[in-house]
Coordinates of C-alpha atoms in Angstrom, one line a residue:
M1 CA 45.9 69.9 129.9
D2 CA 45.6 69.4 127.4
K3 CA 42.0 66.8 127.0
V4 CA 40.9 69.5 128.4
K5 CA 41.8 72.2 125.9
K6 CA 40.7 69.3 123.0
T7 CA 37.6 69.2 124.5
A8 CA 37.1 72.4 125.0
G9 CA 37.6 73.1 121.6
K10 CA 35.1 70.5 120.6
V11 CA 32.6 72.1 122.4
V12 CA 33.1 75.6 121.0
K13 CA 32.7 73.7 117.7
K14 CA 29.3 72.4 118.6
V15 CA 27.6 75.3 119.9
V16 CA 29.6 77.3 117.3
E17 CA 27.8 75.5 114.7
Y18 CA 24.0 76.0 116.3
M19 CA 24.3 80.0 116.7
P20 CA 22.7 82.1 114.7
E21 CA 24.7 84.6 112.4
P22 CA 24.8 87.8 113.9
I23 CA 25.9 86.1 117.2
K24 CA 28.7 83.5 115.5
D25 CA 29.6 87.2 113.3
E26 CA 30.3 89.3 116.5
I27 CA 32.5 86.1 118.4
K28 CA 34.6 86.1 114.9
D29 CA 35.2 89.8 116.0
T30 CA 35.6 89.3 118.9
V31 CA 38.1 86.1 118.4
K32 CA 39.6 88.6 115.6
D33 CA 40.4 90.8 118.2
K34 CA 41.8 89.2 120.6
A35 CA 44.1 87.5 118.4
K36 CA 44.8 90.3 117.4
E37 CA 46.3 92.1 120.6
K38 CA 47.9 88.6 122.0
F39 CA 49.8 89.0 119.1
V40 CA 50.8 92.0 119.1
E41 CA 51.3 91.2 123.1
G42 CA 54.1 88.4 121.9
I43 CA 55.4 90.6 119.1
Q44 CA 56.5 93.1 122.7
D45 CA 57.0 90.8 124.8
K46 CA 59.7 89.5 122.2
A47 CA 61.1 93.6 121.9
E48 CA 61.1 93.8 124.9
D49 CA 62.8 90.7 125.4
A50 CA 65.2 91.3 122.9
T51 CA 65.6 94.7 124.8
D52 CA 67.0 93.9 127.6
K53 CA 69.4 91.2 125.6
L54 CA 70.3 94.5 124.1
E55 CA 71.3 96.4 127.0
D56 CA 72.8 94.2 129.0
A57 CA 75.3 93.0 125.8
K58 CA 76.1 96.7 125.9
D59 CA 76.4 96.7 129.7
E60 CA 78.6 93.4 129.5
G61 CA 80.7 95.2 126.6
S62 CA 80.8 98.4 128.0
E63 CA 82.9 96.7 131.0
K64 CA 84.6 94.4 129.7
L65 CA 86.0 98.0 127.0
H66 CA 86.6 99.3 130.6
D67 CA 89.1 96.5 131.7
K68 CA 90.7 96.6 128.8
A69 CA 90.9 100.3 128.7
E70 CA 92.8 99.7 131.9
E71 CA 94.4 96.8 132.2
G72 CA 96.1 99.0 128.9
K73 CA 96.5 101.5 130.4
E74 CA 98.5 99.5 133.3
K75 CA 101.0 97.6 130.2
A76 CA 101.8 101.1 128.7
Q77 CA 102.3 103.1 132.4
D78 CA 104.3 99.5 132.9
A79 CA 106.7 100.3 129.3
L80 CA 107.1 103.8 130.3
L81 CA 108.5 103.2 133.6
K82 CA 111.1 101.1 132.3
V83 CA 111.7 103.3 129.6
K84 CA 112.5 105.8 132.0
D85 CA 114.9 104.1 134.4
K86 CA 116.8 103.0 130.9
I87 CA 116.6 106.8 130.4
G88 CA 118.5 107.0 134.0
N89 CA 120.3 104.1 133.8
V90 CA 122.3 105.4 130.6
V91 CA 121.8 109.7 131.7
E92 CA 124.7 108.5 134.1
A93 CA 126.3 106.1 132.2
G94 CA 126.7 109.6 130.0
E95 CA 127.9 111.7 133.5
D96 CA 130.0 109.6 134.4
F97 CA 131.1 109.2 130.9
Q98 CA 131.9 112.7 130.9
E99 CA 133.9 113.1 133.8
K100 CA 135.7 110.1 133.4
I101 CA 137.0 113.4 130.3
K102 CA 137.0 115.7 131.6
S103 CA 139.6 114.1 134.4
N104 CA 141.5 112.4 131.9
Q105 CA 141.9 116.2 130.5
N106 CA 143.6 117.5 133.4
D107 CA 145.9 115.0 133.5
K108 CA 147.0 115.5 129.6
D109 CA 148.2 118.9 130.9
D110 CA 151.2 118.8 131.3
K111 CA 151.6 116.9 128.2
K112 CA 151.3 120.4 126.2
I113 CA 152.9 120.1 122.7
K114 CA 154.9 122.8 122.9
G115 CA 154.5 126.4 120.2
V116 CA 156.2 127.6 117.7
S117 CA 158.2 130.0 119.8
Q118 CA 159.0 127.2 122.4
I119 CA 161.2 125.8 120.2
K120 CA 165.2 125.7 120.6
G121 CA 166.1 128.5 117.5
V122 CA 169.5 128.1 115.6
S123 CA 170.8 130.4 117.6
N124 CA 170.3 128.4 120.3
I125 CA 171.8 125.6 119.7
K126 CA 175.0 125.0 121.2
S127 CA 177.9 125.2 118.1
Y128 CA 181.3 123.1 118.1
K129 CA 183.5 126.5 119.9
D130 CA 181.0 126.3 123.3
V131 CA 182.0 122.6 124.1
K132 CA 184.4 122.1 127.1
S133 CA 187.9 121.9 126.0
S134 CA 190.6 119.3 128.7
K135 CA 191.8 123.2 129.8
D136 CA 188.3 123.5 131.5
I137 CA 188.3 120.4 133.2
K138 CA 188.7 120.0 136.5
S139 CA 191.8 118.1 137.8
S140 CA 192.5 116.4 141.7
N141 CA 194.3 120.0 142.3
D142 CA 191.6 121.9 142.2
I143 CA 188.5 119.8 144.5
K144 CA 188.4 121.1 147.7
T145 CA 189.6 118.4 150.5
M146 CA 187.7 118.9 153.5
G147 CA 191.4 120.0 155.2
S148 CA 191.9 122.9 153.4

């Protein structure tokens, strides 16, 4: 293919050498226009390729972002569920603790501290006159037997 192009190029150069000037100018203008068109087409093709690549990268980035967001959402939900379980355990332990405290308080009602009115005063204390003497103690004669 390269040999064909080289040969065609040489032939065109020889033909252009022997052409009249007005035709040469016209051919030069045509070649310039074709070169401009090819150049513009090349740039447009490259721009389209770049646009396609950019769109592909955008779509791929969007998919990755959504995947990461979904993964983050799942991790957050897992963490919240763990926290919920721990809080539930803490609440349950707190309720058990409150029940134990209430039951202990109910048991302690018997051991209440006496109030001021319940404390014996000086007048309630027995004196030496209230102590029994030997005359007040029962003897064996005072004890009833079965036969009497």
